[in-house]
CSV table of C-alpha atoms in Angstrom, one decimal:
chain,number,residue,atom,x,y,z
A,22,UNK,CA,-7.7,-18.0,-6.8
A,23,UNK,CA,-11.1,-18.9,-7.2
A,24,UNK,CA,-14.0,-18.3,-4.5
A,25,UNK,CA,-16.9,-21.5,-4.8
A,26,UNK,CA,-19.9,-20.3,-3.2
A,27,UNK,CA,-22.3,-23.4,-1.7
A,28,UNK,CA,-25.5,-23.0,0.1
A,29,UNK,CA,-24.0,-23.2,3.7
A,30,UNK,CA,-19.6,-22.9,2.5
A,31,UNK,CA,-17.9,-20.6,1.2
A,32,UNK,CA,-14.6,-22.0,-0.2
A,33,UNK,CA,-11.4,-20.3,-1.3
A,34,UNK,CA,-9.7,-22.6,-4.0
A,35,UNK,CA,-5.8,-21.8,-4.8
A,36,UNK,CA,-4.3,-23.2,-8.0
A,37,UNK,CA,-3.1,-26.7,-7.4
A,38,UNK,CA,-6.3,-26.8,-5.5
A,39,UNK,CA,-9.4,-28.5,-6.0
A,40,UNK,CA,-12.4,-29.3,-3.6
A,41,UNK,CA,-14.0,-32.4,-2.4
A,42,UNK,CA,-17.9,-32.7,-1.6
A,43,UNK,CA,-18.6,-35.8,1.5
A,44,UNK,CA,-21.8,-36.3,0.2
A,45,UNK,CA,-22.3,-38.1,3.4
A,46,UNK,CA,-22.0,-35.1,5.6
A,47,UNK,CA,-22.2,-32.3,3.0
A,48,UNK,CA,-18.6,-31.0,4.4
A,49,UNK,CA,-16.9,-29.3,1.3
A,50,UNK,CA,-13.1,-28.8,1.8
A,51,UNK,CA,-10.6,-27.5,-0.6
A,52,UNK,CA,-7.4,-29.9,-0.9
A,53,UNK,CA,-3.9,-30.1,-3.2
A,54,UNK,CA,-3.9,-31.5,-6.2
A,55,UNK,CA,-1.7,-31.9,-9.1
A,56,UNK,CA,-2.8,-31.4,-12.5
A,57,UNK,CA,-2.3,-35.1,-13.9
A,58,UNK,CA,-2.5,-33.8,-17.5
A,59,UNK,CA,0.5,-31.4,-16.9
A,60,UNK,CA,2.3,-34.0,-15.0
A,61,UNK,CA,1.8,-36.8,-17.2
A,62,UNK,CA,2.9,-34.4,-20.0
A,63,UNK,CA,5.8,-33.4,-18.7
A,64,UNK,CA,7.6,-36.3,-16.6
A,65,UNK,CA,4.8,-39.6,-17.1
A,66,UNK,CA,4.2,-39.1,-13.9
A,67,UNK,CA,0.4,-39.9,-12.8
A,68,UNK,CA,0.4,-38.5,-9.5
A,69,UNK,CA,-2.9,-39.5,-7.2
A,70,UNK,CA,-3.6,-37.6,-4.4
A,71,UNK,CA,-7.2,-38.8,-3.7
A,72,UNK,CA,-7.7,-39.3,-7.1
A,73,UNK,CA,-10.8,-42.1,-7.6
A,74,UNK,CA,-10.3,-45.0,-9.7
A,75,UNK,CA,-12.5,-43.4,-12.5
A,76,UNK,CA,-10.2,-40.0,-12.7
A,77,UNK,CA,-7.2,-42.7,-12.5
A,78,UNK,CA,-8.5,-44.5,-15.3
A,79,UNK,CA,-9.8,-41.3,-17.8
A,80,UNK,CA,-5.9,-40.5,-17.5
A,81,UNK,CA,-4.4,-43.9,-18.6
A,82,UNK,CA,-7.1,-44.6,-21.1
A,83,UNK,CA,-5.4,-41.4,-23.0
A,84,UNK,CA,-2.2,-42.2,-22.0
A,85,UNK,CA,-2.2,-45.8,-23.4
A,86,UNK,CA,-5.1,-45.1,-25.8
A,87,UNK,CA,-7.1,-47.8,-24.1
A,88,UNK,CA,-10.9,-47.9,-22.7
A,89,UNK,CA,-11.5,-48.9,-19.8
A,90,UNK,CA,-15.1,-49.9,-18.0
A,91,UNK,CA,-15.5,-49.9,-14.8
A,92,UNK,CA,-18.4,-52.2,-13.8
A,93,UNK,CA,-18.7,-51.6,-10.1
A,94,UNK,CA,-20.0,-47.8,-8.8
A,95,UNK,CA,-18.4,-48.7,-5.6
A,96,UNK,CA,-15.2,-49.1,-7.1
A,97,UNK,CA,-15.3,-45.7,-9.3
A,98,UNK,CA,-15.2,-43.9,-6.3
A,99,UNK,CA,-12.4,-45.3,-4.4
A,100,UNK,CA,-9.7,-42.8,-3.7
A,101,UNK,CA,-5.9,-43.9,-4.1
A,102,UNK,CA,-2.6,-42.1,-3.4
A,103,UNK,CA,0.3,-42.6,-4.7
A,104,UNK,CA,2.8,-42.0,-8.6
A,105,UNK,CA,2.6,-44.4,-11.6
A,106,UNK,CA,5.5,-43.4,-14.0
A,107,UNK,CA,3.2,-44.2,-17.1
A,108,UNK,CA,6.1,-44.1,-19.5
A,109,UNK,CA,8.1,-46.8,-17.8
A,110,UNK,CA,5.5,-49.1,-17.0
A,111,UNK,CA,3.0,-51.3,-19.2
A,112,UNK,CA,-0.1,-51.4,-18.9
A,113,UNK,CA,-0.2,-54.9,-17.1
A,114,UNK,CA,2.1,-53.6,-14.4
A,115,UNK,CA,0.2,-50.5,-14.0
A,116,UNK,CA,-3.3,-52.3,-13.4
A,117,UNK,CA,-1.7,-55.1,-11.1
A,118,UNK,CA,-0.5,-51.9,-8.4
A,119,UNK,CA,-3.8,-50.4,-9.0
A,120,UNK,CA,-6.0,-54.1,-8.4
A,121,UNK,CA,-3.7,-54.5,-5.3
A,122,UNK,CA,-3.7,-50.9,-4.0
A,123,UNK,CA,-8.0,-50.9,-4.1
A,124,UNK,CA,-8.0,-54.4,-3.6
A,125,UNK,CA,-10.2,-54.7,-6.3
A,126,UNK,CA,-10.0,-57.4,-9.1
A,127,UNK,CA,-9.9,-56.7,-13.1
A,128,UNK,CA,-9.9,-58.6,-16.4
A,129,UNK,CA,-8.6,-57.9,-19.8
């Protein structure tokens, strides 16, 4: 357990925790999280829990030894949910869930 001190929040952080900032309203809030290295390690599993499209992408650009750019700063910071099985996919499929799940559009 690990105690983050901010100027106006004190927040308690668990393991399998991490904490989000709303830059918006300066609300800080601890929430679950997986650690996608260990899951992708052990199963292929990339398991998104608010994960932005820029965390999404660090993971598969090591797990398909790929680099990706991401031209859009709107689009880095959209948050998705949901598992990609890395080892059974390619990465085609993989970006095709991702461009429909943002609704964003991508080109190889």
């Amino acid at each position: 357990m690990t105690s983050v001190k901010f100027p106006k929040h004190e927040v308690v952080i668990h393991p399998e925790q991490m904490t989000l900032l709303d830059k918006r309203t300066g609300r800080i809030r601890a929430t679950s999280c997986y650690s996608a290295d260990k899951r992708l390690w052990t199963s292929g599993e990339l398991v998104m829990d608010e994960m932005t499209i820029h965390q999404i992408f660090t993971a598969i650009e090591r797990a398909y030894k790929v680099s990706v750019v991401i031209e859009s700063e709107r689009v880095k910071h959209l948050q998705l949910c949901g598992t990609l099985n890395l080892d059974r996919e390619n990465l085609d499929e993989i970006l095709q869930v991702i461009a429909t799940a943002g609704s964003i559009s991508y080109k190889v």
